[in-house]
Amino acid sequence: MAYKVWIHRLYFNLGREIRWRLAVSLTFALLLGAGMLAPPAAANSHFISGLAQDQNRNTAQRIFEEAEALRAQGTVKSMRQAVKKYEEALLLCRAIGERQGEAITLNNIGFVYYWLGEKQKALDFLNQALPLHRAGGDRREEGTTLSNIGEVYASLGEKQKALDFYTQALPLRRAAGDRYGVAITLNNIGSAYFLLGEKQKALDFLNQALLIHRADGNRHEEGATLTNIGLVYDSLGEKQKALDFYTGALPLRREVGDRRGEAAT
């Protein structure tokens, strides 16, 4: 969901948030013993249980990867098949107490339902993932999930709720050193303020996002943010300023091959 429709059929770029950490694979760390001491006979049942858990981890990893492959196909049929695979992986994660894998899988199920347009289901799964990230102290993933929930609310037209979640996400992403996530969240806060009619606040946050994208050499997002700033000035009747920002965005969008963004600019 790189673009959102504004008034007068203008497009607003909400960044690349809908990666939703889909690139994260479920890698389950196995704890290996430091010594080779023979266990007492009573420990055999624990050893067998440990083997079963390792097998479940490997099976969960394999099923998760199958779900990812189906999701990558990007069809309605493959997405629904992906949900079934994710749900299999989810059951295994829960059975062995793999909380991080559970949270990532819940997040990805949320993404698929979002893609399918079943946004309440998306919220249900994201809200299950959120407390797991919090309990695990994973501030980066907590920030990402909060931002994703905000994105779902934005798509539902619930602008204030979207802003509330973006605002919660921002300090977590800063604390985690997630510069890209910070910039995307700043951009999305800017979009929310624009849609709420607070255009100066929108400019403030968009300009903060622009500085980060430029410093990090992210030409794609720099071009998108320049376009967004131009849209705000356009809505304020400052046509020359709007033109300046559009003109700055156009070569960047061409450079990165963003044909849709180029057309919108």
mmCIF file of C-alpha atoms in Angstrom:
data_model
loop_
_atom_site.group_PDB
_atom_site.id
_atom_site.type_symbol
_atom_site.label_atom_id
_atom_site.label_comp_id
_atom_site.label_asym_id
_atom_site.label_seq_id
_atom_site.Cartn_x
_atom_site.Cartn_y
_atom_site.Cartn_z
ATOM 1 C CA MET A 1 0.000 0.000 0.000
ATOM 2 C CA ALA A 2 2.499 2.501 -1.127
ATOM 3 C CA TYR A 3 -0.170 5.054 -2.042
ATOM 4 C CA LYS A 4 -3.256 6.449 -0.416
ATOM 5 C CA VAL A 5 -5.916 8.500 -2.148
ATOM 6 C CA TRP A 6 -6.236 12.084 -0.983
ATOM 7 C CA ILE A 7 -8.958 14.573 -1.812
ATOM 8 C CA HIS A 8 -9.285 15.486 -5.500
ATOM 9 C CA ARG A 9 -7.861 12.062 -6.425
ATOM 10 C CA LEU A 10 -4.366 13.000 -5.285
ATOM 11 C CA TYR A 11 -2.139 10.212 -4.081
ATOM 12 C CA PHE A 12 -0.283 10.163 -0.812
ATOM 13 C CA ASN A 13 2.626 7.834 -0.258
ATOM 14 C CA LEU A 14 2.513 6.076 3.098
ATOM 15 C CA GLY A 15 5.942 4.581 2.657
ATOM 16 C CA ARG A 16 6.947 0.942 2.542
ATOM 17 C CA GLU A 17 5.489 -0.024 5.867
ATOM 18 C CA ILE A 18 3.711 -2.991 4.419
ATOM 19 C CA ARG A 19 6.828 -5.016 4.480
ATOM 20 C CA TRP A 20 5.413 -5.856 7.884
ATOM 21 C CA ARG A 21 8.645 -7.675 8.707
ATOM 22 C CA LEU A 22 7.730 -10.274 6.102
ATOM 23 C CA ALA A 23 11.397 -10.630 5.278
ATOM 24 C CA VAL A 24 12.032 -11.935 8.773
ATOM 25 C CA SER A 25 12.355 -15.696 8.771
ATOM 26 C CA LEU A 26 11.549 -17.843 11.752
ATOM 27 C CA THR A 27 14.979 -18.865 12.912
ATOM 28 C CA PHE A 28 14.700 -20.779 16.147
ATOM 29 C CA ALA A 29 17.810 -20.819 18.283
ATOM 30 C CA LEU A 30 18.702 -24.220 19.709
ATOM 31 C CA LEU A 31 20.500 -24.245 23.045
ATOM 32 C CA LEU A 32 23.393 -26.705 22.982
ATOM 33 C CA GLY A 33 24.862 -28.156 26.175
ATOM 34 C CA ALA A 34 28.359 -27.012 27.145
ATOM 35 C CA GLY A 35 29.470 -30.424 28.416
ATOM 36 C CA MET A 36 29.101 -34.092 27.519
ATOM 37 C CA LEU A 37 28.205 -35.411 30.955
ATOM 38 C CA ALA A 38 26.040 -38.498 30.851
ATOM 39 C CA PRO A 39 22.556 -37.633 32.108
ATOM 40 C CA PRO A 40 20.966 -39.704 34.826
ATOM 41 C CA ALA A 41 18.394 -42.248 33.744
ATOM 42 C CA ALA A 42 15.591 -40.015 34.998
ATOM 43 C CA ALA A 43 16.576 -37.376 32.445
ATOM 44 C CA ASN A 44 15.826 -39.566 29.430
ATOM 45 C CA SER A 45 12.238 -38.344 29.181
ATOM 46 C CA HIS A 46 13.449 -34.713 29.117
ATOM 47 C CA PHE A 47 15.935 -35.594 26.374
ATOM 48 C CA ILE A 48 13.193 -37.198 24.295
ATOM 49 C CA SER A 49 10.989 -34.151 24.893
ATOM 50 C CA GLY A 50 13.857 -31.908 23.766
ATOM 51 C CA LEU A 51 14.212 -33.874 20.543
ATOM 52 C CA ALA A 52 10.496 -33.493 19.922
ATOM 53 C CA GLN A 53 10.770 -29.744 20.443
ATOM 54 C CA ASP A 54 13.679 -29.527 18.003
ATOM 55 C CA GLN A 55 11.646 -31.440 15.440
ATOM 56 C CA ASN A 56 8.732 -29.081 15.983
ATOM 57 C CA ARG A 57 11.025 -26.079 15.502
ATOM 58 C CA ASN A 58 12.331 -27.479 12.241
ATOM 59 C CA THR A 59 8.814 -28.307 11.081
ATOM 60 C CA ALA A 60 7.550 -24.829 12.029
ATOM 61 C CA GLN A 61 10.441 -23.246 10.122
ATOM 62 C CA ARG A 62 9.692 -25.329 7.029
ATOM 63 C CA ILE A 63 5.954 -24.596 7.112
ATOM 64 C CA PHE A 64 6.587 -20.885 7.661
ATOM 65 C CA GLU A 65 8.844 -20.817 4.600
ATOM 66 C CA GLU A 66 6.143 -22.583 2.580
ATOM 67 C CA ALA A 67 3.683 -19.906 3.713
ATOM 68 C CA GLU A 68 6.131 -17.187 2.651
ATOM 69 C CA ALA A 69 6.504 -18.726 -0.799
ATOM 70 C CA LEU A 70 2.720 -18.810 -1.223
ATOM 71 C CA ARG A 71 2.391 -15.206 -0.019
ATOM 72 C CA ALA A 72 5.036 -14.107 -2.520
ATOM 73 C CA GLN A 73 2.888 -15.399 -5.397
ATOM 74 C CA GLY A 74 0.458 -12.571 -4.661
ATOM 75 C CA THR A 75 -2.809 -14.134 -5.783
ATOM 76 C CA VAL A 76 -6.011 -14.456 -3.779
ATOM 77 C CA LYS A 77 -5.748 -18.235 -3.914
ATOM 78 C CA SER A 78 -2.107 -18.317 -2.816
ATOM 79 C CA MET A 79 -2.762 -15.820 -0.023
ATOM 80 C CA ARG A 80 -5.532 -17.964 1.425
ATOM 81 C CA GLN A 81 -3.283 -21.002 1.173
ATOM 82 C CA ALA A 82 -0.564 -19.000 2.933
ATOM 83 C CA VAL A 83 -2.902 -18.284 5.836
ATOM 84 C CA LYS A 84 -3.459 -22.016 6.349
ATOM 85 C CA LYS A 85 0.292 -22.636 6.361
ATOM 86 C CA TYR A 86 0.937 -19.764 8.755
ATOM 87 C CA GLU A 87 -1.734 -21.147 11.069
ATOM 88 C CA GLU A 88 0.012 -24.538 11.080
ATOM 89 C CA ALA A 89 3.294 -22.853 11.971
ATOM 90 C CA LEU A 90 1.507 -20.818 14.629
ATOM 91 C CA LEU A 91 0.184 -23.927 16.391
ATOM 92 C CA LEU A 92 3.680 -25.412 16.501
ATOM 93 C CA CYS A 93 5.185 -22.178 17.825
ATOM 94 C CA ARG A 94 2.629 -22.114 20.598
ATOM 95 C CA ALA A 95 3.172 -25.781 21.412
ATOM 96 C CA ILE A 96 6.898 -25.289 22.013
ATOM 97 C CA GLY A 97 6.639 -21.833 23.582
ATOM 98 C CA GLU A 98 8.414 -20.077 20.706
ATOM 99 C CA ARG A 99 7.062 -16.599 21.447
ATOM 100 C CA GLN A 100 9.059 -14.644 18.866
ATOM 101 C CA GLY A 101 8.059 -17.048 16.097
ATOM 102 C CA GLU A 102 4.446 -16.829 17.273
ATOM 103 C CA ALA A 103 4.516 -13.026 17.150
ATOM 104 C CA ILE A 104 6.081 -12.880 13.681
ATOM 105 C CA THR A 105 3.604 -15.431 12.335
ATOM 106 C CA LEU A 106 0.640 -13.540 13.813
ATOM 107 C CA ASN A 107 1.975 -10.359 12.217
ATOM 108 C CA ASN A 108 2.257 -12.013 8.812
ATOM 109 C CA ILE A 109 -1.245 -13.476 9.025
ATOM 110 C CA GLY A 110 -2.378 -9.929 9.771
ATOM 111 C CA PHE A 111 -0.640 -8.736 6.621
ATOM 112 C CA VAL A 112 -2.317 -11.359 4.443
ATOM 113 C CA TYR A 113 -5.770 -10.492 5.763
ATOM 114 C CA TYR A 114 -4.985 -6.819 5.159
ATOM 115 C CA TRP A 115 -3.991 -7.644 1.574
ATOM 116 C CA LEU A 116 -7.230 -9.611 1.159
ATOM 117 C CA GLY A 117 -9.248 -6.607 2.384
ATOM 118 C CA GLU A 118 -10.338 -8.360 5.594
ATOM 119 C CA LYS A 119 -9.135 -5.547 7.788
ATOM 120 C CA GLN A 120 -10.853 -6.453 11.033
ATOM 121 C CA LYS A 121 -9.197 -9.850 10.883
ATOM 122 C CA ALA A 122 -5.902 -8.095 10.200
ATOM 123 C CA LEU A 123 -6.379 -6.027 13.359
ATOM 124 C CA ASP A 124 -7.269 -9.118 15.376
ATOM 125 C CA PHE A 125 -3.987 -10.838 14.501
ATOM 126 C CA LEU A 126 -1.844 -7.732 14.858
ATOM 127 C CA ASN A 127 -3.298 -7.079 18.283
ATOM 128 C CA GLN A 128 -2.345 -10.623 19.278
ATOM 129 C CA ALA A 129 1.226 -10.042 18.084
ATOM 130 C CA LEU A 130 1.635 -6.756 19.943
ATOM 131 C CA PRO A 131 1.653 -8.035 23.568
ATOM 132 C CA LEU A 132 4.081 -10.809 22.598
ATOM 133 C CA HIS A 133 6.573 -8.252 21.276
ATOM 134 C CA ARG A 134 6.069 -6.191 24.428
ATOM 135 C CA ALA A 135 6.553 -9.171 26.717
ATOM 136 C CA GLY A 136 9.740 -10.084 24.877
ATOM 137 C CA GLY A 137 11.086 -6.544 25.133
ATOM 138 C CA ASP A 138 11.452 -6.320 21.350
ATOM 139 C CA ARG A 139 11.053 -2.582 20.878
ATOM 140 C CA ARG A 140 11.770 -2.629 17.151
ATOM 141 C CA GLU A 141 9.048 -5.183 16.410
ATOM 142 C CA GLU A 142 6.658 -3.535 18.846
ATOM 143 C CA GLY A 143 7.146 -0.264 16.979
ATOM 144 C CA THR A 144 6.630 -1.966 13.626
ATOM 145 C CA THR A 145 3.437 -3.665 14.778
ATOM 146 C CA LEU A 146 2.042 -0.443 16.248
ATOM 147 C CA SER A 147 2.735 1.285 12.949
ATOM 148 C CA ASN A 148 1.080 -1.546 11.032
ATOM 149 C CA ILE A 149 -2.034 -1.278 13.201
ATOM 150 C CA GLY A 150 -2.040 2.449 12.474
ATOM 151 C CA GLU A 151 -1.872 1.693 8.777
ATOM 152 C CA VAL A 152 -4.920 -0.562 8.988
ATOM 153 C CA TYR A 153 -6.891 2.133 10.817
ATOM 154 C CA ALA A 154 -5.780 4.700 8.219
ATOM 155 C CA SER A 155 -7.110 2.453 5.440
ATOM 156 C CA LEU A 156 -10.423 2.249 7.333
ATOM 157 C CA GLY A 157 -10.628 6.057 7.438
ATOM 158 C CA GLU A 158 -10.120 6.165 11.211
ATOM 159 C CA LYS A 159 -7.561 8.951 11.041
ATOM 160 C CA GLN A 160 -7.313 9.756 14.746
ATOM 161 C CA LYS A 161 -6.833 6.109 15.701
ATOM 162 C CA ALA A 162 -4.172 5.794 13.016
ATOM 163 C CA LEU A 163 -2.392 8.858 14.409
ATOM 164 C CA ASP A 164 -2.549 7.460 17.944
ATOM 165 C CA PHE A 165 -0.790 4.247 16.890
ATOM 166 C CA TYR A 166 1.795 6.022 14.746
ATOM 167 C CA THR A 167 2.561 8.308 17.684
ATOM 168 C CA GLN A 168 3.078 5.316 19.976
ATOM 169 C CA ALA A 169 5.350 3.691 17.401
ATOM 170 C CA LEU A 170 7.663 6.666 16.892
ATOM 171 C CA PRO A 171 9.601 6.693 20.220
ATOM 172 C CA LEU A 172 10.012 2.911 20.105
ATOM 173 C CA ARG A 173 11.498 3.041 16.633
ATOM 174 C CA ARG A 174 13.808 5.844 17.694
ATOM 175 C CA ALA A 175 14.903 3.899 20.782
ATOM 176 C CA ALA A 176 15.603 0.841 18.625
ATOM 177 C CA GLY A 177 17.728 2.868 16.198
ATOM 178 C CA ASP A 178 15.362 1.978 13.345
ATOM 179 C CA ARG A 179 16.020 5.017 11.135
ATOM 180 C CA TYR A 180 14.003 3.753 8.192
ATOM 181 C CA GLY A 181 11.083 2.919 10.471
ATOM 182 C CA VAL A 182 11.352 6.361 12.100
ATOM 183 C CA ALA A 183 11.232 8.083 8.712
ATOM 184 C CA ILE A 184 8.241 6.025 7.549
ATOM 185 C CA THR A 185 6.394 6.720 10.800
ATOM 186 C CA LEU A 186 7.134 10.454 10.537
ATOM 187 C CA ASN A 187 5.731 10.357 7.010
ATOM 188 C CA ASN A 188 2.610 8.525 8.151
ATOM 189 C CA ILE A 189 2.072 10.931 11.054
ATOM 190 C CA GLY A 190 2.338 13.722 8.490
ATOM 191 C CA SER A 191 -0.301 12.060 6.330
ATOM 192 C CA ALA A 192 -2.627 11.632 9.304
ATOM 193 C CA TYR A 193 -2.297 15.290 10.262
ATOM 194 C CA PHE A 194 -2.964 16.318 6.679
ATOM 195 C CA LEU A 195 -6.151 14.264 6.585
ATOM 196 C CA LEU A 196 -7.171 15.755 9.935
ATOM 197 C CA GLY A 197 -6.742 19.243 8.434
ATOM 198 C CA GLU A 198 -3.629 20.168 10.465
ATOM 199 C CA LYS A 199 -1.457 20.995 7.504
ATOM 200 C CA GLN A 200 1.381 22.819 9.244
ATOM 201 C CA LYS A 201 1.884 19.826 11.517
ATOM 202 C CA ALA A 202 1.822 17.640 8.422
ATOM 203 C CA LEU A 203 4.655 19.709 6.923
ATOM 204 C CA ASP A 204 6.656 19.551 10.149
ATOM 205 C CA PHE A 205 6.637 15.756 10.220
ATOM 206 C CA LEU A 206 7.162 15.325 6.486
ATOM 207 C CA ASN A 207 10.206 17.567 6.578
ATOM 208 C CA GLN A 208 11.657 15.490 9.423
ATOM 209 C CA ALA A 209 11.141 12.351 7.331
ATOM 210 C CA LEU A 210 12.776 14.009 4.324
ATOM 211 C CA LEU A 211 15.966 14.789 6.265
ATOM 212 C CA ILE A 212 16.366 11.130 7.263
ATOM 213 C CA HIS A 213 15.717 9.770 3.773
ATOM 214 C CA ARG A 214 18.276 12.172 2.308
ATOM 215 C CA ALA A 215 20.883 11.396 4.958
ATOM 216 C CA ASP A 216 20.418 7.669 4.377
ATOM 217 C CA GLY A 217 20.459 7.960 0.581
ATOM 218 C CA ASN A 218 16.993 6.470 0.197
ATOM 219 C CA ARG A 219 16.124 8.004 -3.162
ATOM 220 C CA HIS A 220 12.801 6.218 -3.521
ATOM 221 C CA GLU A 221 11.390 7.482 -0.232
ATOM 222 C CA GLU A 222 12.975 10.908 -0.703
ATOM 223 C CA GLY A 223 11.078 11.295 -3.972
ATOM 224 C CA ALA A 224 7.829 10.130 -2.386
ATOM 225 C CA THR A 225 8.213 12.515 0.547
ATOM 226 C CA LEU A 226 8.993 15.459 -1.724
ATOM 227 C CA THR A 227 5.768 14.698 -3.591
ATOM 228 C CA ASN A 228 3.850 14.566 -0.320
ATOM 229 C CA ILE A 229 5.202 17.945 0.770
ATOM 230 C CA GLY A 230 4.225 19.320 -2.626
ATOM 231 C CA LEU A 231 0.706 18.015 -2.115
ATOM 232 C CA VAL A 232 0.411 19.812 1.210
ATOM 233 C CA TYR A 233 1.556 23.116 -0.290
ATOM 234 C CA ASP A 234 -0.803 22.544 -3.214
ATOM 235 C CA SER A 235 -3.714 22.149 -0.793
ATOM 236 C CA LEU A 236 -2.652 25.380 0.938
ATOM 237 C CA GLY A 237 -2.824 27.244 -2.371
ATOM 238 C CA GLU A 238 0.955 27.777 -2.480
ATOM 239 C CA LYS A 239 1.282 26.635 -6.059
ATOM 240 C CA GLN A 240 4.877 27.715 -6.680
ATOM 241 C CA LYS A 241 6.148 25.925 -3.572
ATOM 242 C CA ALA A 242 4.167 22.862 -4.584
ATOM 243 C CA LEU A 243 5.732 22.985 -8.060
ATOM 244 C CA ASP A 244 9.228 23.271 -6.584
ATOM 245 C CA PHE A 245 8.740 20.094 -4.566
ATOM 246 C CA TYR A 246 7.121 18.196 -7.436
ATOM 247 C CA THR A 247 10.012 19.215 -9.663
ATOM 248 C CA GLY A 248 12.476 17.964 -7.075
ATOM 249 C CA ALA A 249 10.645 14.639 -6.780
ATOM 250 C CA LEU A 250 10.322 13.825 -10.484
ATOM 251 C CA PRO A 251 13.964 12.963 -11.343
ATOM 252 C CA LEU A 252 14.257 10.859 -8.191
ATOM 253 C CA ARG A 253 11.190 8.835 -9.085
ATOM 254 C CA ARG A 254 12.519 8.332 -12.608
ATOM 255 C CA GLU A 255 15.934 7.350 -11.292
ATOM 256 C CA VAL A 256 14.548 4.527 -9.132
ATOM 257 C CA GLY A 257 12.071 3.361 -11.777
ATOM 258 C CA ASP A 258 8.990 4.302 -9.774
ATOM 259 C CA ARG A 259 6.618 4.557 -12.736
ATOM 260 C CA ARG A 260 3.479 4.920 -10.651
ATOM 261 C CA GLY A 261 5.086 7.555 -8.464
ATOM 262 C CA GLU A 262 6.361 9.351 -11.557
ATOM 263 C CA ALA A 263 2.840 9.442 -12.994
ATOM 264 C CA ALA A 264 1.399 10.705 -9.693
ATOM 265 C CA THR A 265 4.050 13.447 -9.519
#
